Amino acid sequence: MDINFELYKVFYYVAKYLSFSSAANELYISQSAVSQAIKLLEEKLNTKLFFRSTKQVQLSESGHLLFTHVEQAFHLFKTGERSLSELYTLEQGELKIGASDTICKYYLLPYFKQFNQLYPKIKLNVTNRPSPVCVDLLKKGLVDISVVNLAPEKSYPKMTISKCKMLHDVFFASPAFSHLQGSLLTLDEVAALPILTLEKNTTTRTFLDALFAQNNILFQPEIQLGSVDLMIELTKIGLGISFMSREYIQKELADNQLFPLTLTTEIPKRELGIITYDCLPVPIAAQKFIELL
């Protein structure tokens, strides 16, 4: 099937914005030209790509399926363009990284600084999302690399993983729970305490749920949060105990604002990993950043 790439380009922007007028503005063509291009593409593919009304535009099932492929192809072209521009020099370009707020704050910050000092003309574009979302962003070509909490039970097909840091998870509390300090606790006893957790779309929460499930223990979080920093602060004022990597609370542990609970059950170690997608080229700037890590 011979279809002009420009038709897919028009389709991409209409699907991205769900707007014919926004696509026309992005492409510097008339709205009528956008409509004609979509009509021609639908005829060539023999399927309806959009449902249109006077108020809104929606993707059809076929449109959703096509967009997943066209979006990836579009970003593949863009990555190729950037790779060419960076082929002989790092005097221009962009590095797109996916990582959670926590990983950025507690691990990547010094590397951002070092990279900026080495390559000041490369623009850093950081997308902060939970680790599972960062993996999806990588598959879509929206980021060049993702630095994520690796899920032990999950496979990462068509991806190259470089493990870069070991994480040691602990339950921890403030002096409000000082009666627990020095005690040897079972997971059942921990589950009976008020527990502050991250939301379910995070790797850390999934890991915690699996830890209790593997030991046949049911638990109900006292509070669920989307922010690690807020969870630490609420733990410090005594609203409950929390669970996260010891590496992220070193300062609070050293200042005795928090202390780790001692368990009879050993908590498996986890790792941070740098992930690239094998179906997409890794730009030179991204390769240099990975070397730093």
Short mmCIF file of C-alpha atoms in Angstrom, two decimals:
data_model
loop_
_atom_site.label_atom_id
_atom_site.label_comp_id
_atom_site.label_asym_id
_atom_site.label_seq_id
_atom_site.Cartn_x
_atom_site.Cartn_y
_atom_site.Cartn_z
CA MET A 1 0.00 0.00 0.00
CA ASP A 2 1.60 3.27 -1.19
CA ILE A 3 0.53 6.14 1.08
CA ASN A 4 2.21 9.53 1.13
CA PHE A 5 3.89 10.10 4.48
CA GLU A 6 2.39 13.61 4.59
CA LEU A 7 -1.03 12.02 5.12
CA TYR A 8 0.26 10.23 8.20
CA LYS A 9 1.80 13.48 9.39
CA VAL A 10 -1.58 15.22 9.17
CA PHE A 11 -3.22 12.26 10.91
CA TYR A 12 -0.64 12.42 13.72
CA TYR A 13 -1.40 16.04 14.58
CA VAL A 14 -5.18 15.65 14.35
CA ALA A 15 -4.98 12.59 16.64
CA LYS A 16 -2.56 14.34 19.01
CA TYR A 17 -4.72 17.43 19.49
CA LEU A 18 -8.11 15.88 18.59
CA SER A 19 -8.66 19.05 16.62
CA PHE A 20 -8.59 19.77 12.90
CA SER A 21 -7.96 23.48 13.49
CA SER A 22 -5.04 22.85 15.88
CA ALA A 23 -3.49 20.43 13.37
CA ALA A 24 -3.88 23.05 10.63
CA ASN A 25 -2.12 25.65 12.79
CA GLU A 26 0.71 23.23 13.61
CA LEU A 27 1.25 22.34 9.93
CA TYR A 28 0.64 25.86 8.52
CA ILE A 29 -2.04 24.63 6.14
CA SER A 30 -5.76 25.29 5.90
CA GLN A 31 -8.34 23.36 7.88
CA SER A 32 -9.87 22.32 4.59
CA ALA A 33 -6.55 20.76 3.53
CA VAL A 34 -6.43 18.84 6.81
CA SER A 35 -9.95 17.50 6.25
CA GLN A 36 -9.12 16.46 2.69
CA ALA A 37 -5.94 14.67 3.82
CA ILE A 38 -7.82 12.72 6.49
CA LYS A 39 -10.56 11.81 4.04
CA LEU A 40 -7.99 10.56 1.54
CA LEU A 41 -6.16 8.53 4.20
CA GLU A 42 -9.43 6.94 5.36
CA GLU A 43 -10.21 6.02 1.74
CA LYS A 44 -6.79 4.47 1.18
CA LEU A 45 -6.97 2.51 4.44
CA ASN A 46 -10.65 1.70 3.94
CA THR A 47 -11.52 2.53 7.53
CA LYS A 48 -12.94 5.35 9.65
CA LEU A 49 -10.24 7.03 11.71
CA PHE A 50 -12.22 9.76 13.48
CA PHE A 51 -15.73 10.42 14.69
CA ARG A 52 -16.48 14.09 14.06
CA SER A 53 -19.23 16.32 15.37
CA THR A 54 -19.65 20.08 15.55
CA LYS A 55 -18.16 20.14 19.06
CA GLN A 56 -15.51 17.44 19.23
CA VAL A 57 -13.25 14.99 17.42
CA GLN A 58 -12.68 11.46 18.70
CA LEU A 59 -10.48 8.63 17.50
CA SER A 60 -12.22 5.49 16.30
CA GLU A 61 -10.94 2.08 17.35
CA SER A 62 -9.00 1.90 14.07
CA GLY A 63 -7.73 5.43 14.67
CA HIS A 64 -6.44 4.50 18.14
CA LEU A 65 -4.63 1.47 16.73
CA LEU A 66 -3.05 3.46 13.90
CA PHE A 67 -2.00 6.28 16.23
CA THR A 68 0.03 3.94 18.46
CA HIS A 69 2.17 3.07 15.42
CA VAL A 70 2.27 6.48 13.77
CA GLU A 71 3.23 8.18 17.05
CA GLN A 72 6.20 5.87 17.47
CA ALA A 73 7.24 6.31 13.82
CA PHE A 74 6.94 10.10 14.09
CA HIS A 75 9.24 10.22 17.10
CA LEU A 76 11.61 7.80 15.40
CA PHE A 77 12.03 10.31 12.56
CA LYS A 78 12.53 13.15 15.04
CA THR A 79 15.14 11.14 16.94
CA GLY A 80 16.90 10.40 13.66
CA GLU A 81 17.01 14.09 12.81
CA ARG A 82 18.52 14.88 16.20
CA SER A 83 21.05 12.07 15.85
CA LEU A 84 22.20 13.51 12.52
CA SER A 85 22.53 17.01 13.95
CA GLU A 86 24.59 15.64 16.84
CA LEU A 87 26.68 13.26 14.73
CA TYR A 88 29.88 15.25 14.80
CA THR A 89 29.32 17.66 17.63
CA LEU A 90 27.54 18.14 20.95
CA GLU A 91 27.24 21.87 20.34
CA GLN A 92 23.47 21.64 19.92
CA GLY A 93 20.61 19.26 20.54
CA GLU A 94 18.38 17.94 23.28
CA LEU A 95 18.41 15.09 25.79
CA LYS A 96 14.99 13.76 26.81
CA ILE A 97 14.93 11.77 30.05
CA GLY A 98 12.06 10.05 31.84
CA ALA A 99 12.37 9.58 35.61
CA SER A 100 10.29 9.95 38.75
CA ASP A 101 10.57 13.01 41.00
CA THR A 102 12.23 10.81 43.63
CA ILE A 103 14.88 9.40 41.29
CA CYS A 104 15.62 12.89 39.95
CA LYS A 105 16.00 14.41 43.42
CA TYR A 106 17.87 11.64 45.20
CA TYR A 107 19.96 10.19 42.38
CA LEU A 108 20.10 12.16 39.13
CA LEU A 109 20.62 15.75 40.34
CA PRO A 110 24.44 15.65 40.51
CA TYR A 111 24.56 13.97 37.08
CA PHE A 112 22.31 16.68 35.60
CA LYS A 113 24.77 19.25 36.91
CA GLN A 114 27.81 17.38 35.59
CA PHE A 115 26.23 16.83 32.17
CA ASN A 116 25.32 20.51 31.91
CA GLN A 117 28.89 21.51 32.75
CA LEU A 118 30.29 19.15 30.11
CA TYR A 119 27.72 19.90 27.40
CA PRO A 120 26.17 23.30 28.20
CA LYS A 121 24.54 23.66 24.76
CA ILE A 122 22.55 20.42 25.05
CA LYS A 123 19.08 21.15 26.38
CA LEU A 124 17.93 18.84 29.20
CA ASN A 125 14.26 17.91 28.93
CA VAL A 126 13.15 15.87 31.97
CA THR A 127 9.70 14.29 32.16
CA ASN A 128 8.72 13.38 35.74
CA ARG A 129 6.40 10.39 35.92
CA PRO A 130 6.23 7.15 37.95
CA SER A 131 8.60 4.45 36.69
CA PRO A 132 5.94 2.36 34.87
CA VAL A 133 4.81 5.46 32.94
CA CYS A 134 8.43 6.30 32.07
CA VAL A 135 8.76 2.86 30.45
CA ASP A 136 5.68 3.59 28.31
CA LEU A 137 7.06 7.02 27.36
CA LEU A 138 10.22 5.29 26.15
CA LYS A 139 8.24 2.85 23.99
CA LYS A 140 6.41 5.76 22.37
CA GLY A 141 9.65 7.57 21.62
CA LEU A 142 8.70 10.51 23.85
CA VAL A 143 11.97 10.19 25.82
CA ASP A 144 15.44 8.98 24.80
CA ILE A 145 16.14 7.07 28.02
CA SER A 146 14.31 6.33 31.24
CA VAL A 147 15.86 5.85 34.67
CA VAL A 148 13.45 3.71 36.67
CA ASN A 149 12.89 1.48 39.66
CA LEU A 150 13.16 -1.97 38.12
CA ALA A 151 10.22 -4.20 38.99
CA PRO A 152 11.64 -7.66 39.93
CA GLU A 153 8.62 -9.51 38.60
CA LYS A 154 8.43 -7.61 35.32
CA SER A 155 10.13 -8.30 31.99
CA TYR A 156 11.22 -5.52 29.65
CA PRO A 157 11.02 -6.93 26.10
CA LYS A 158 13.00 -5.19 23.35
CA MET A 159 14.73 -3.01 25.94
CA THR A 160 18.34 -2.75 27.06
CA ILE A 161 18.77 -2.34 30.81
CA SER A 162 21.88 -1.08 32.58
CA LYS A 163 21.61 -1.55 36.34
CA CYS A 164 23.14 1.44 38.07
CA LYS A 165 22.26 1.46 41.78
CA MET A 166 21.13 -1.00 44.45
CA LEU A 167 18.18 0.01 46.65
CA HIS A 168 17.52 -1.27 50.18
CA ASP A 169 13.90 -0.83 51.22
CA VAL A 170 12.91 -0.36 54.86
CA PHE A 171 9.88 0.41 56.97
CA PHE A 172 10.60 3.55 58.98
CA ALA A 173 8.96 5.71 61.63
CA SER A 174 9.41 8.88 63.67
CA PRO A 175 10.07 9.13 67.44
CA ALA A 176 6.27 9.08 67.86
CA PHE A 177 6.68 5.31 67.46
CA SER A 178 9.77 5.08 69.67
CA HIS A 179 8.25 2.10 71.52
CA LEU A 180 8.98 0.09 68.32
CA GLN A 181 12.66 1.05 68.17
CA GLY A 182 14.87 -1.96 68.81
CA SER A 183 11.92 -4.39 68.66
CA LEU A 184 11.97 -7.32 66.24
CA LEU A 185 8.69 -7.11 64.31
CA THR A 186 6.90 -9.59 62.08
CA LEU A 187 5.22 -8.45 58.87
CA ASP A 188 1.86 -9.18 60.51
CA GLU A 189 2.71 -6.74 63.29
CA VAL A 190 3.81 -4.14 60.75
CA ALA A 191 0.59 -4.57 58.76
CA ALA A 192 -1.41 -3.77 61.91
CA LEU A 193 0.27 -0.35 62.17
CA PRO A 194 -0.95 2.78 60.35
CA ILE A 195 0.98 2.65 57.06
CA LEU A 196 1.52 5.57 54.68
CA THR A 197 2.10 4.40 51.09
CA LEU A 198 2.58 5.70 47.60
CA GLU A 199 -0.22 5.34 45.08
CA LYS A 200 -0.76 2.07 43.22
CA ASN A 201 0.72 3.24 39.91
CA THR A 202 4.25 3.25 41.35
CA THR A 203 6.86 0.48 41.35
CA THR A 204 7.51 0.92 45.08
CA ARG A 205 3.83 0.42 45.94
CA THR A 206 3.62 -2.63 43.67
CA PHE A 207 6.70 -4.05 45.39
CA LEU A 208 5.17 -3.43 48.84
CA ASP A 209 1.86 -5.05 47.86
CA ALA A 210 3.75 -8.08 46.56
CA LEU A 211 5.79 -8.33 49.77
CA PHE A 212 2.63 -8.62 51.88
CA ALA A 213 0.84 -10.86 49.35
CA GLN A 214 3.76 -13.32 49.21
CA ASN A 215 3.47 -13.68 52.98
CA ASN A 216 -0.35 -14.04 52.82
CA ILE A 217 -0.90 -10.80 54.73
CA LEU A 218 -3.67 -8.31 54.00
CA PHE A 219 -3.03 -4.66 54.77
CA GLN A 220 -4.96 -1.45 54.33
CA PRO A 221 -2.93 1.77 53.97
CA GLU A 222 -3.82 4.58 56.34
CA ILE A 223 -2.97 7.24 53.73
CA GLN A 224 -2.01 6.93 50.05
CA LEU A 225 0.13 9.66 48.50
CA GLY A 226 1.57 10.66 45.16
CA SER A 227 4.65 12.36 46.61
CA VAL A 228 7.60 10.74 48.37
CA ASP A 229 8.59 14.05 49.97
CA LEU A 230 5.11 14.51 51.44
CA MET A 231 5.11 10.92 52.71
CA ILE A 232 8.41 11.56 54.52
CA GLU A 233 7.05 14.75 56.10
CA LEU A 234 3.83 13.07 57.27
CA THR A 235 5.89 10.23 58.73
CA LYS A 236 8.10 12.73 60.57
CA ILE A 237 5.05 14.25 62.31
CA GLY A 238 3.91 10.81 63.44
CA LEU A 239 0.90 10.06 61.22
CA GLY A 240 2.16 6.54 60.59
CA ILE A 241 5.04 4.42 59.36
CA SER A 242 6.24 4.37 55.74
CA PHE A 243 8.12 2.17 53.31
CA MET A 244 10.80 3.24 50.86
CA SER A 245 14.46 2.89 50.00
CA ARG A 246 16.87 3.66 52.81
CA GLU A 247 18.99 5.60 50.29
CA TYR A 248 16.27 8.30 50.08
CA ILE A 249 16.07 9.02 53.83
CA GLN A 250 19.74 9.04 54.78
CA LYS A 251 19.62 12.61 56.12
CA GLU A 252 16.54 11.97 58.29
CA LEU A 253 18.06 8.77 59.66
CA ALA A 254 21.34 10.52 60.47
CA ASP A 255 19.49 13.35 62.25
CA ASN A 256 17.37 10.84 64.23
CA GLN A 257 14.19 12.33 62.78
CA LEU A 258 13.36 8.83 61.57
CA PHE A 259 14.50 5.31 62.40
CA PRO A 260 14.21 2.00 60.50
CA LEU A 261 12.07 -0.82 61.88
CA THR A 262 13.76 -4.19 62.41
CA LEU A 263 11.88 -7.11 60.84
CA THR A 264 12.03 -10.88 61.13
CA THR A 265 11.48 -11.03 57.35
CA GLU A 266 14.28 -10.05 54.98
CA ILE A 267 13.16 -7.53 52.37
CA PRO A 268 14.58 -8.29 48.89
CA LYS A 269 16.85 -5.67 47.37
CA ARG A 270 15.80 -3.68 44.32
CA GLU A 271 17.73 -1.82 41.64
CA LEU A 272 17.62 1.36 39.62
CA GLY A 273 18.09 0.82 35.91
CA ILE A 274 18.80 2.92 32.83
CA ILE A 275 16.54 1.71 30.01
CA THR A 276 16.78 2.29 26.28
CA TYR A 277 14.38 0.97 23.65
CA ASP A 278 15.98 -1.35 21.10
CA CYS A 279 13.56 -0.23 18.36
CA LEU A 280 14.79 3.37 18.55
CA PRO A 281 18.28 4.80 18.05
CA VAL A 282 19.97 6.26 21.14
CA PRO A 283 21.09 9.84 20.38
CA ILE A 284 24.70 10.79 21.05
CA ALA A 285 23.71 13.08 23.93
CA ALA A 286 21.82 10.20 25.60
CA GLN A 287 24.82 7.91 25.16
CA LYS A 288 27.05 10.47 26.90
CA PHE A 289 24.60 10.78 29.79
CA ILE A 290 24.47 7.01 30.20
CA GLU A 291 28.29 6.98 30.35
CA LEU A 292 28.13 9.45 33.26
CA LEU A 293 25.69 7.25 35.15
#
